[in-house]
Coordinates of C-alpha atoms (C1' of nucleotides) in Angstrom, one line a residue:
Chain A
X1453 CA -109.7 -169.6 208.8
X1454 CA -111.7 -166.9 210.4
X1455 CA -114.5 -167.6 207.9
X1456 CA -115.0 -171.2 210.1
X1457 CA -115.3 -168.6 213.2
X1458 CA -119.0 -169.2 212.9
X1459 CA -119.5 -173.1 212.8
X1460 CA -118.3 -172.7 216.5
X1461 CA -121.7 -171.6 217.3
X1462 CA -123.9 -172.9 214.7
X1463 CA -122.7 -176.3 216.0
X1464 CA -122.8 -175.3 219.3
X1465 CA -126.4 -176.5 220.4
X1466 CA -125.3 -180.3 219.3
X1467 CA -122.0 -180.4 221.6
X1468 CA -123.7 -179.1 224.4
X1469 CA -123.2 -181.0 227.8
X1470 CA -126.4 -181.2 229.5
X1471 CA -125.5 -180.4 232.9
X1472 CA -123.7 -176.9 232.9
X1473 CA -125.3 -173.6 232.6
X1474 CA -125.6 -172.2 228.7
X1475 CA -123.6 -169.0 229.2
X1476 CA -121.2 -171.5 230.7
X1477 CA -120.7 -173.2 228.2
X1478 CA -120.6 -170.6 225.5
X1479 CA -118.0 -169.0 227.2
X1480 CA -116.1 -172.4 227.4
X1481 CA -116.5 -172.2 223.6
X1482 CA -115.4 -168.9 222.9
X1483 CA -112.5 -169.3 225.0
X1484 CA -111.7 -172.5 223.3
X1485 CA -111.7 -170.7 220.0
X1486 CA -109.5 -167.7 221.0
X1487 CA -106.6 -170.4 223.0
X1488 CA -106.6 -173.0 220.1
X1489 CA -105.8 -169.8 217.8
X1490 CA -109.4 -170.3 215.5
X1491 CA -109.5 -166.3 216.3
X1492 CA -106.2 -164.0 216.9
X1493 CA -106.5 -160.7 218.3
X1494 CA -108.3 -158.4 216.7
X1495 CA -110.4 -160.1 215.1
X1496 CA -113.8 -159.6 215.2
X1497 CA -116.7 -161.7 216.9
X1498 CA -119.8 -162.3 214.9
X1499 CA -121.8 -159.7 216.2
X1500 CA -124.2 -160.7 219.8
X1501 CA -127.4 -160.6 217.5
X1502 CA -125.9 -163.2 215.3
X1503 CA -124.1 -165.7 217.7
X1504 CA -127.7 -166.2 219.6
X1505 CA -129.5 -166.7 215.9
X1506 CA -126.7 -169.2 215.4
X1507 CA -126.8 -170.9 218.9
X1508 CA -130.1 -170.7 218.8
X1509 CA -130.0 -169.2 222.2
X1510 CA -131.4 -165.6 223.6
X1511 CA -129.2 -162.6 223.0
X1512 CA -129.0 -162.1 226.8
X1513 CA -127.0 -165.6 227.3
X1514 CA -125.0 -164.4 225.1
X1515 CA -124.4 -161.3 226.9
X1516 CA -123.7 -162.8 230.0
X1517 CA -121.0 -165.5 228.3
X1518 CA -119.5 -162.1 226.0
X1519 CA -119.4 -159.8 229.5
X1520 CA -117.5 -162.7 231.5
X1521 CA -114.9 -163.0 229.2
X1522 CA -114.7 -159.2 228.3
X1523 CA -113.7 -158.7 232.3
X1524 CA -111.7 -161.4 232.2
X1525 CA -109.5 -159.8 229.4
X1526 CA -110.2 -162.5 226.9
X1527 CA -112.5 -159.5 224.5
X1528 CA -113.1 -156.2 224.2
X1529 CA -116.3 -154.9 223.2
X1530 CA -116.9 -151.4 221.6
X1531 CA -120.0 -149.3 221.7
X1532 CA -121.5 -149.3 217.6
X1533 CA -118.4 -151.1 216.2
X1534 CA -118.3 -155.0 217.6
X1535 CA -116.6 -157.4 219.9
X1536 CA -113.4 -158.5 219.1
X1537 CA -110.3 -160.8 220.4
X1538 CA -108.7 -158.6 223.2
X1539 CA -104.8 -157.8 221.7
X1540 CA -102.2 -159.5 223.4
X1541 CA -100.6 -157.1 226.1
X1542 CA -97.2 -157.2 226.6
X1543 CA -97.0 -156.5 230.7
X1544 CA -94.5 -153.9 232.0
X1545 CA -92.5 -155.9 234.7
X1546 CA -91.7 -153.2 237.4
X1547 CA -89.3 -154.1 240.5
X1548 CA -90.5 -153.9 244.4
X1549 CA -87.5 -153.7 245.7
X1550 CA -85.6 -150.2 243.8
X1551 CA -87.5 -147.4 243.6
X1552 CA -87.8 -145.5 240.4
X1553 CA -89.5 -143.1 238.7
X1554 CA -92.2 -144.0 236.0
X1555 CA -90.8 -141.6 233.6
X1556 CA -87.3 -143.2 234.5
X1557 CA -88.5 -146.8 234.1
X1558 CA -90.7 -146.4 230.7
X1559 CA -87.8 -144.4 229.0
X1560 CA -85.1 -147.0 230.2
X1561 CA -87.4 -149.4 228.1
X1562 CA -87.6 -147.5 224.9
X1563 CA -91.3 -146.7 225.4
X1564 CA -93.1 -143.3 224.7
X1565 CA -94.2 -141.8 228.3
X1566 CA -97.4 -139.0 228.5
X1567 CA -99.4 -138.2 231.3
X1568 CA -102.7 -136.9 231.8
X1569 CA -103.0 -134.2 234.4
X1570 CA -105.9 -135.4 236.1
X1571 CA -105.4 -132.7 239.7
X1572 CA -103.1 -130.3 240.5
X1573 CA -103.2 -128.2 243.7
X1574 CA -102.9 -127.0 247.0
X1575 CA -106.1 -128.3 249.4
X1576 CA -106.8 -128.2 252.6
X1577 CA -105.3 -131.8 254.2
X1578 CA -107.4 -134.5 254.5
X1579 CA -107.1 -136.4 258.0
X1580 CA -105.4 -139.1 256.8
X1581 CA -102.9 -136.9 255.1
X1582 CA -102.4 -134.7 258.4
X1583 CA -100.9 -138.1 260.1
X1584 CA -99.2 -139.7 257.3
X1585 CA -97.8 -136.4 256.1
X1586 CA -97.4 -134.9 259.1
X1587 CA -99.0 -131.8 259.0
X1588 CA -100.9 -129.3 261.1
X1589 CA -104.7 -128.4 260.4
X1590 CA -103.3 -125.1 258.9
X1591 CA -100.9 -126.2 256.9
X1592 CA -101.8 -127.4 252.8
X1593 CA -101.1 -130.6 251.3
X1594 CA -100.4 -130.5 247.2
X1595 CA -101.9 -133.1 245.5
X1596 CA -100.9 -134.1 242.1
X1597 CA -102.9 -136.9 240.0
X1598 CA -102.3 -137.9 236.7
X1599 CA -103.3 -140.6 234.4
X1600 CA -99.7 -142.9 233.1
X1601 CA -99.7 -143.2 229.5
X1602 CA -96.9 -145.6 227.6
X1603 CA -97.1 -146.6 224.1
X1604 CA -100.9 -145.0 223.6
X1605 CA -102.2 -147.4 226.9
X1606 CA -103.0 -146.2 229.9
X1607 CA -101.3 -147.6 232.6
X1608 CA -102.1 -146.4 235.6
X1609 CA -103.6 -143.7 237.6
X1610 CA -101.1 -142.1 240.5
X1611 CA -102.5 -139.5 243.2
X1612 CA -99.8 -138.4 245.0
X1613 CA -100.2 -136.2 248.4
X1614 CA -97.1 -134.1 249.8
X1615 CA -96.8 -131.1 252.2
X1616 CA -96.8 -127.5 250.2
X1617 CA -93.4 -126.9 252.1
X1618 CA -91.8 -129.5 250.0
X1619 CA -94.1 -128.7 246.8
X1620 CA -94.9 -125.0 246.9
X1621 CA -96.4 -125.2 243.4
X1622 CA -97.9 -128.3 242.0
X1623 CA -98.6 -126.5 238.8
X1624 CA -94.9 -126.2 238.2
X1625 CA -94.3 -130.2 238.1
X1626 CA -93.4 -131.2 234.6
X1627 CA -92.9 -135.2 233.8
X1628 CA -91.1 -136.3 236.8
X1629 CA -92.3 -135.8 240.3
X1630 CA -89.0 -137.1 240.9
X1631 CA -87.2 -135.2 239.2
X1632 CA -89.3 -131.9 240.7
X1633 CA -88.3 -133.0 244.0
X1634 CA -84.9 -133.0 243.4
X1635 CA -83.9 -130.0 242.6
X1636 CA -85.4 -128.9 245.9
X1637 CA -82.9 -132.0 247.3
X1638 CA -86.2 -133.3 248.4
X1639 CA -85.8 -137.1 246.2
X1640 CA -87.1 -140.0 248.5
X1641 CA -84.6 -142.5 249.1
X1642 CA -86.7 -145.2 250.5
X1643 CA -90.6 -146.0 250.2
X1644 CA -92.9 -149.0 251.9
X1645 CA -95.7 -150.1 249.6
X1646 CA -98.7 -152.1 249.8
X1647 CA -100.2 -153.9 247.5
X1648 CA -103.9 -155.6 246.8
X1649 CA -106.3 -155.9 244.5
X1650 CA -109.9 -154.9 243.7
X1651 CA -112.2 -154.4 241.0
X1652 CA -112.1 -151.8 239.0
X1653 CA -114.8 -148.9 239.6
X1654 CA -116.7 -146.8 236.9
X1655 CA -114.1 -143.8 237.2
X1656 CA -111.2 -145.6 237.0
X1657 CA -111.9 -148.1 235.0
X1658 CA -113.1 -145.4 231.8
X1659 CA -109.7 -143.7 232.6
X1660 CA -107.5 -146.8 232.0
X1661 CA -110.0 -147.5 229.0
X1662 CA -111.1 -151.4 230.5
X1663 CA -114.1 -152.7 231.5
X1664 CA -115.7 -151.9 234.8
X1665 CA -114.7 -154.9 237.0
X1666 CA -111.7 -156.3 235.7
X1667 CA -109.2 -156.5 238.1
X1668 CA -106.8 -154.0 239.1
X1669 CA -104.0 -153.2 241.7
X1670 CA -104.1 -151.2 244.5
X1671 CA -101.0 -149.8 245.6
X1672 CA -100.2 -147.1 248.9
X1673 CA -96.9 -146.0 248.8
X1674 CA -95.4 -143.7 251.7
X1675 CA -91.7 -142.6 250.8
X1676 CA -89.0 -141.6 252.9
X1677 CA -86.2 -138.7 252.8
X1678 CA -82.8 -140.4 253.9
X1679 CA -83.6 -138.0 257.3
X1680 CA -86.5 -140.5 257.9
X1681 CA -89.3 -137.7 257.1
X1682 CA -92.1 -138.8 254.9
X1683 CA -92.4 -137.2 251.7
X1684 CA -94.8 -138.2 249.7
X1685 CA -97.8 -140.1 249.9
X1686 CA -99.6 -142.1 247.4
X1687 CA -102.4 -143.8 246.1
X1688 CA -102.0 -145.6 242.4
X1689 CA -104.4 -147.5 240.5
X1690 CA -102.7 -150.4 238.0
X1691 CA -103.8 -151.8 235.7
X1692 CA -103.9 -155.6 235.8
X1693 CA -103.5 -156.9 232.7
X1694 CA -100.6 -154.6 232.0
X1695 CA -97.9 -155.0 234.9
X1696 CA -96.4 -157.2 236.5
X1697 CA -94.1 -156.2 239.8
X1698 CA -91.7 -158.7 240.2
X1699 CA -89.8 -158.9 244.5
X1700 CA -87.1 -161.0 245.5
X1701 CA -87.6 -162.7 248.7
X1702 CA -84.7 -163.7 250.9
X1703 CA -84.5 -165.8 253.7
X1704 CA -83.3 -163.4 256.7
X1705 CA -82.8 -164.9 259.6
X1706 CA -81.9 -168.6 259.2
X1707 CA -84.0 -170.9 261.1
X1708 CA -87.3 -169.4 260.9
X1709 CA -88.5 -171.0 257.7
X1710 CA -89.5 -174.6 258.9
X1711 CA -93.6 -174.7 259.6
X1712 CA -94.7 -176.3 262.6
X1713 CA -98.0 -177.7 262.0
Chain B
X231 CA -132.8 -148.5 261.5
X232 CA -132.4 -151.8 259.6
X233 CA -136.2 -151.1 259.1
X234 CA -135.5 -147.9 257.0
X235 CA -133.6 -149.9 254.4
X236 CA -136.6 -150.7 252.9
X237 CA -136.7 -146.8 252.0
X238 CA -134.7 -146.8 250.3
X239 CA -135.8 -148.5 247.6
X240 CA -139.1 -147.1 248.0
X241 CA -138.0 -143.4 247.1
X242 CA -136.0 -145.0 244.6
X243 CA -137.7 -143.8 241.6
X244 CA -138.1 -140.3 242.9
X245 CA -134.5 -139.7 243.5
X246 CA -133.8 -141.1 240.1
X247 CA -131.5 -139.1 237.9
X248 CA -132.4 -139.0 234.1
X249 CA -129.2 -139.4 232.5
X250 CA -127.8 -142.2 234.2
X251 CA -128.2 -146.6 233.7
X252 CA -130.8 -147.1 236.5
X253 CA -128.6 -150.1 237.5
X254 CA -126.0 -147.8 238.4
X255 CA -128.4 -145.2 240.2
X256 CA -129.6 -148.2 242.4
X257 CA -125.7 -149.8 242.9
X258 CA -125.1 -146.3 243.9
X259 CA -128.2 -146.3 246.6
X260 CA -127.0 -149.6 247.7
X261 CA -123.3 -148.6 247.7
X262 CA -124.3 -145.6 250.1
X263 CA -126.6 -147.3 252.0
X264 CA -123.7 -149.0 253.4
X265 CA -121.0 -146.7 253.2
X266 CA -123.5 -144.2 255.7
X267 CA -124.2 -147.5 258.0
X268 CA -127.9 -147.9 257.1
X269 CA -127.4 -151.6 256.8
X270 CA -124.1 -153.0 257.9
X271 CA -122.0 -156.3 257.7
X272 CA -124.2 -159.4 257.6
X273 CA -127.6 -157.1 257.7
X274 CA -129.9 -159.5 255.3
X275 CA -130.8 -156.7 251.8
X276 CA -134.6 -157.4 250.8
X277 CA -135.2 -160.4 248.1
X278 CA -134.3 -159.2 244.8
X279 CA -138.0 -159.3 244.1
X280 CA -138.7 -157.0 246.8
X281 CA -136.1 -154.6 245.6
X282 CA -137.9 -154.5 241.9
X283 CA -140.9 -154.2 243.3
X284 CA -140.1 -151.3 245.4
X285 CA -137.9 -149.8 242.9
X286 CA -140.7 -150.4 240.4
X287 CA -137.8 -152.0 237.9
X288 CA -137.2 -155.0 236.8
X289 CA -135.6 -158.3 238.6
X290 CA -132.5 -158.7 236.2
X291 CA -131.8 -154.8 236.3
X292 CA -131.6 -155.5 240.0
X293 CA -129.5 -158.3 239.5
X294 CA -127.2 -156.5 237.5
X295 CA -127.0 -153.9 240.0
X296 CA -126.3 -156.4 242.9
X297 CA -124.0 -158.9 241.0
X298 CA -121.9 -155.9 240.5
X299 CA -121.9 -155.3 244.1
X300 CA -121.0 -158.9 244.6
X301 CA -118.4 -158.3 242.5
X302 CA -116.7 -155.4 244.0
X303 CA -116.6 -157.4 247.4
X304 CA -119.4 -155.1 248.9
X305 CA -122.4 -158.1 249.1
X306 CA -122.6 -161.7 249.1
X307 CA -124.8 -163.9 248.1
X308 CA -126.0 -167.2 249.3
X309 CA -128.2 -169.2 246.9
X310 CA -131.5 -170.1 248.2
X311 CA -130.6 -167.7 251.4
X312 CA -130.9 -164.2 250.6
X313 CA -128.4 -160.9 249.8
X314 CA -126.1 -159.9 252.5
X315 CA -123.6 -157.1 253.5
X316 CA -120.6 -158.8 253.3
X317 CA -118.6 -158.9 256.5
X318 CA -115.3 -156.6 257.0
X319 CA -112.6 -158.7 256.0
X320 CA -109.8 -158.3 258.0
X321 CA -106.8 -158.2 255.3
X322 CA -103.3 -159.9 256.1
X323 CA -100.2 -158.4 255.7
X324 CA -97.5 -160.2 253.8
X325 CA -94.2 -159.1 253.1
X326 CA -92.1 -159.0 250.0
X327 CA -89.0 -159.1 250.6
X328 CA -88.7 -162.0 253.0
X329 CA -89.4 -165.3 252.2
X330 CA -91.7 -166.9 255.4
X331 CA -93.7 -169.7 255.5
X332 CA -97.5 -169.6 255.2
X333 CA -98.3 -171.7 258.8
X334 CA -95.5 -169.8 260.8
X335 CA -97.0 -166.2 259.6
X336 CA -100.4 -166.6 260.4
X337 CA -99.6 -168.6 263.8
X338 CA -98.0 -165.2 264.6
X339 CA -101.2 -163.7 264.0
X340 CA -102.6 -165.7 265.9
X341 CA -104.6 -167.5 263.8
X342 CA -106.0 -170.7 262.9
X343 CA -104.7 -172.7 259.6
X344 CA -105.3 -175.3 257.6
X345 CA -105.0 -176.9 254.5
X346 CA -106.8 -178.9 252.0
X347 CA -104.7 -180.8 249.3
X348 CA -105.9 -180.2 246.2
X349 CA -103.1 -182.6 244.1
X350 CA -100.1 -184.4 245.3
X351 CA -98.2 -186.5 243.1
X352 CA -95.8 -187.4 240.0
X353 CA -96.1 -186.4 236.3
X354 CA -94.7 -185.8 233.3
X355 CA -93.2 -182.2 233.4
X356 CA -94.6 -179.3 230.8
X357 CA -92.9 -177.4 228.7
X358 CA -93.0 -174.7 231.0
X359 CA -91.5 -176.8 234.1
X360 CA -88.4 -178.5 232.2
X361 CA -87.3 -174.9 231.5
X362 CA -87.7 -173.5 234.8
X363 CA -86.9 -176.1 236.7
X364 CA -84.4 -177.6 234.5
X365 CA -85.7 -181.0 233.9
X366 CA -85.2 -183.6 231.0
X367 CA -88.1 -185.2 229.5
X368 CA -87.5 -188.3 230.9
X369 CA -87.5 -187.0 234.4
X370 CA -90.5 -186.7 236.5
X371 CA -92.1 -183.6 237.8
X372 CA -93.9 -183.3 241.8
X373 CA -96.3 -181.8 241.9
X374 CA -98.1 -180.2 245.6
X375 CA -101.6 -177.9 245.7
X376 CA -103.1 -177.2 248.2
X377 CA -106.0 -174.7 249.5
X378 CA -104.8 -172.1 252.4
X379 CA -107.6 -171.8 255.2
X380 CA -106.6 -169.1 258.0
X381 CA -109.3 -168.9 260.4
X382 CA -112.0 -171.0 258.4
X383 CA -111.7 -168.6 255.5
X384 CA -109.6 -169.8 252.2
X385 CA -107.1 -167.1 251.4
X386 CA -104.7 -168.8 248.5
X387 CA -104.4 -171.7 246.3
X388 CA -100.9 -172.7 245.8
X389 CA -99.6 -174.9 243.5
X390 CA -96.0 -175.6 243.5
X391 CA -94.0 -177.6 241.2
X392 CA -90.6 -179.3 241.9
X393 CA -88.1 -181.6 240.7
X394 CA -88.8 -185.3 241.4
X395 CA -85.2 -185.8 242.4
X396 CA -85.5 -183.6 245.4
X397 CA -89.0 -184.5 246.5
X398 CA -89.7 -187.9 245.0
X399 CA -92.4 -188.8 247.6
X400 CA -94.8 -185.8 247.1
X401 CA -97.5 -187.9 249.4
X402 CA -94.9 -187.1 252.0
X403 CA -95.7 -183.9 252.2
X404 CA -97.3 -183.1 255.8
X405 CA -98.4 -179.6 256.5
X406 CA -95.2 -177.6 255.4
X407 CA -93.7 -178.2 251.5
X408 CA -90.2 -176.1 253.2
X409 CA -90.0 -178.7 256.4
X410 CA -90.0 -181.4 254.1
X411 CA -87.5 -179.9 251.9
X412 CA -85.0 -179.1 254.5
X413 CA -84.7 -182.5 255.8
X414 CA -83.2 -183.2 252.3
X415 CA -80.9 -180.3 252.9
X416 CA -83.1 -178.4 249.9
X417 CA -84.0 -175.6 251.8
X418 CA -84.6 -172.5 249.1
X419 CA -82.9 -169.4 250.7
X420 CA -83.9 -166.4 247.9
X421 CA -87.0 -166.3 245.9
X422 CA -88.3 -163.9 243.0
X423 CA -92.1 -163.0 242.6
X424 CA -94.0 -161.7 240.2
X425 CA -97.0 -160.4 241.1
X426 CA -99.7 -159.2 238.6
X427 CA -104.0 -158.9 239.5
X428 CA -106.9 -161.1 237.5
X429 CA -110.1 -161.5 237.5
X430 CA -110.7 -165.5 239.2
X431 CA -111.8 -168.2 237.2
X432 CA -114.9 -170.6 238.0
X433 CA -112.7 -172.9 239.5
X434 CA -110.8 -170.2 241.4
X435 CA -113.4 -168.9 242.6
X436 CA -115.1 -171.6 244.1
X437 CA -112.0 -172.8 245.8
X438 CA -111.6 -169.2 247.1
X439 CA -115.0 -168.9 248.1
X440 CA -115.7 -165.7 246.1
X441 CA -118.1 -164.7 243.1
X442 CA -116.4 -165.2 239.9
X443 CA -114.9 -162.4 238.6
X444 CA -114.1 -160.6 241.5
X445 CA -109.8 -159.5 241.7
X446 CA -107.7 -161.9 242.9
X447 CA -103.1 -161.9 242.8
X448 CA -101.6 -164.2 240.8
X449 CA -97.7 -164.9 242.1
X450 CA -95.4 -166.3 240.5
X451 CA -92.4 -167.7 242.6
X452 CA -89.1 -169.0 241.1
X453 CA -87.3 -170.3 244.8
X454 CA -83.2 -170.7 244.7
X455 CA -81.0 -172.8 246.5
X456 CA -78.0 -171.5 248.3
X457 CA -76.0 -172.8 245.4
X458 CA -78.0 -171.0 243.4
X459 CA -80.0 -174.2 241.6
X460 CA -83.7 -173.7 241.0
X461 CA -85.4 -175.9 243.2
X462 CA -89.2 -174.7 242.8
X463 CA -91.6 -173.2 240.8
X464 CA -94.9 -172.2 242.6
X465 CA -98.3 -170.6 241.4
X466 CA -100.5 -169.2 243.7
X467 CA -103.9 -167.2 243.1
X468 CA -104.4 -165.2 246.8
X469 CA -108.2 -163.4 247.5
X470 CA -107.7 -159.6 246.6
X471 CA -110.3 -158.8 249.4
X472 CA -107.9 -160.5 252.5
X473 CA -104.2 -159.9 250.9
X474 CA -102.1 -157.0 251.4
X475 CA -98.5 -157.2 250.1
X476 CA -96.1 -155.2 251.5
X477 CA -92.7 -154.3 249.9
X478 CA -90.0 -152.1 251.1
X479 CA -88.1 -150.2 248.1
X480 CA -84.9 -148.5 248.3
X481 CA -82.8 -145.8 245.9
X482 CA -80.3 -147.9 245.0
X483 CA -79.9 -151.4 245.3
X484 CA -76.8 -153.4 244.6
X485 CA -79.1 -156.7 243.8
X486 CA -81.4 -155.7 240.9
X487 CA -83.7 -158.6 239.9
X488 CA -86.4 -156.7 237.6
X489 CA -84.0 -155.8 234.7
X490 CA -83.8 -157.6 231.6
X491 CA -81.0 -157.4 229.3
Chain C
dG1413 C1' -129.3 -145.8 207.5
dA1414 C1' -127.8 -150.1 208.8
dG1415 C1' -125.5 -152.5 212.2
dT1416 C1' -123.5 -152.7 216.7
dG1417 C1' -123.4 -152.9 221.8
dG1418 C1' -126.0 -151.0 226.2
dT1419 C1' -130.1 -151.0 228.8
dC1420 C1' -134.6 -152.7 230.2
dT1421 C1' -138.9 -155.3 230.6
dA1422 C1' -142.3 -159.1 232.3
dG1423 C1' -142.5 -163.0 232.5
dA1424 C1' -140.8 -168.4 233.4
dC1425 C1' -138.6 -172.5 235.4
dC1426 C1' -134.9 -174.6 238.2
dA1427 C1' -131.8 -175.4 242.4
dC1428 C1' -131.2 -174.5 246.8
dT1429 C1' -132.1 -173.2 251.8
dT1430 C1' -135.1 -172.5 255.5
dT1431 C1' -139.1 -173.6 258.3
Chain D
dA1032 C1' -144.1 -175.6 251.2
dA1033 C1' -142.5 -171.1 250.8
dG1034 C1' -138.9 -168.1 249.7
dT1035 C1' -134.5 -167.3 247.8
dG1036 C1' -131.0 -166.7 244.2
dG1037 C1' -129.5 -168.8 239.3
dT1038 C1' -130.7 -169.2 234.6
dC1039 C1' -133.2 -168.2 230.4
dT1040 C1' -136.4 -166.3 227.0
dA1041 C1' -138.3 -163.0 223.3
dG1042 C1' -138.9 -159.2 222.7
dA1043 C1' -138.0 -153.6 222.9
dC1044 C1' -135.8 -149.1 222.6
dC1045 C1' -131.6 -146.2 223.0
dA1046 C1' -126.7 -144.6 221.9
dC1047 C1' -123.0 -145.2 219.2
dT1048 C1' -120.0 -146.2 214.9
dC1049 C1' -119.3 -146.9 210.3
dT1050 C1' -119.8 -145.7 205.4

DNA sequence: GAGTGGTCTAGACCACTTT
DNA sequence: AAGTGGTCTAGACCACTCT
């Protein structure tokens, strides 16, 4: 019944609760309409013009009830075309405790894997690279950033930092970083990541085609060769809506799990 | 020079760029205003009505380019107050791969905790918790929120679900769910997480202490007994500004937890 | 060209905090 | 009482998409 799609705002003025803010409400509304199934994904919002005319409320209420639940994942909007119901993602679960490749990991899933060579080069070292990488002043780090595509959505964005000695030629990595390292017998055997999460800026947010300001994952990953030497150092941008990392927690050493208030 | 932040939103217009949103050329003046130190953590912006008028544009594209700020973590606002630099949030390091109590870890930080109970008591179980959990529909589900304060700033909300049969006084609970637990002998010894990033809710959000919209972590946590029972089920929504997770990943790991069949 | 979202304006009133 | 952010209006023009 997508044709009643629009009694949800031309009775919307008569529900309304007194108290709470319009846009508020609106948004309760819409949201309403999308959970109780009214409107499936895909389909298409009456355009903003036409949801104020029917709520008989201004255009920029509207807006401001459309944006909120556009970063909160609930709707899409595109330029010229309309607003519709966002399409239900299907996350990618990824472990934190092996560590894989993403080319590995997507294949082992059945999905189609394509990156988008955002960098790739040799640079003078950044400060922060000369300690975590170890270098020297003179030496060059080879950065390698790409965009993750799996089934035609962006994933993720992955800027990875290493020492030239270990990645002579950055131009020479094909799909797997991984796999590039190993033939030099250079594949890390162990990594420490940390994990956070933060809004979405303009840059990253057009490359993993969302909304500015929905939320993403941060994640800095340092890995390890089994001699101990770090290897490779990395900065990746997830997307939120489309992974979830799954850890299992165990209880170490006995005894220490009782709170004391 | 906190005087000289005035400037710059009186050369505003002249420094303008013609291609781009002016909201986005003034979040950009802001955003380097306080990446260079002009104004730093607390210092009080100009009125939004200041900023237009100096800017020679409009209150609400102001707004927008402040709320966006707000958003990202980089002001806060205080209603009836005034703008401010928001103040560098020390972020707290949690591991992933073992499972510690809440109170204990931030004790060894040395900081101050509390909590405030946001629900404590019996229901009838969801869907959702008769499946984990294992419950019949006759049986009774506790359930224990609460909202985590580490020196006076709220960092989580957890909300933890468990069988009535192991915890059928959930009023009983004093400040650790885990010291109550073991006196039963129901002490969980392995957990698995999943971890994924969203944009908070109203609700969230005021909990939290945060604009609306701004990231948060959403975990998931499935906790085992020794014999291998489920004996909780916990959501939590942590502050993406103050949370770093930290997980250790190896090559090859004998107990893989993120495959599906 | 018609329709859509994206940006912007110049006001207005309300709710809240500060003095 | 004065000043602040929070909400809301009724317009306008631009950039984009669809057909």
């Amino acid at each position: 019944m997508i044709e009643d799609a629009g009694q949800i705002f031309s009775t919307f003025k008569q529900t309304a609760q007194g108290g709470a803010p319009l846009y508020l409400q609106l948004k309760k509304s819409i949201e309403d309409a999308v959970n109780r199934g009214l409107i499936g994904p895909g389909d298409a919002l009456p355009s903003e013009r036409d949801i104020a005319l029917k709520a008989d409320i201004s255009r920029v209420t509207v807006r401001k009830a459309v944006q909120d639940l556009v970063k909160g994942g609930v709707l899409v909007q595109r330029h010229g075309s309309g607003t519709f119901v966002a399409p239900r993602m299907e996350r990618v679960e990824q472990s934190l405790s092996r560590l894989t490749s993403f080319t590995e990991d997507m294949a082992r899933r059945g999905m189609s894997v394509r990156s988008q060579w955002l960098d790739r080069g040799l640079y003078a070292p950044s400060p922060e690279e000369m300690m975590v990488l170890g270098l020297s002043s003179n030496e060059l780090v080879a950065r390698v950033a790409r965009l993750r595509i799996a089934n035609d959505t962006p994933l993720a964005i992955e800027r990875a930092a290493l020492s030239a000695r270990v990645l002579p030629d950055p131009a020479a990595v094909a799909a797997s970083l991984y796999a590039t390292l190993q033939t030099g017998g250079n594949r890390p055997v162990r990594a420490v990541q940390r994990i956070s999460a933060a809004n979405l800026g303009e840059e990253d947010s057009r490359l993993l085609e969302v909304a500015p300001g929905v939320a993403g994952l941060h994640i800095e990953r340092i890995s390890y060769l089994a001699s101990g030497k770090v290897i490779e150092f990395t900065r990746s941008i997830y997307r939120g809506d489309a992974y979830d990392f799954v850890a299992e927690l165990r209880l170490s050493e006995p005894g220490n799990i009782g709170d004391r208030p």
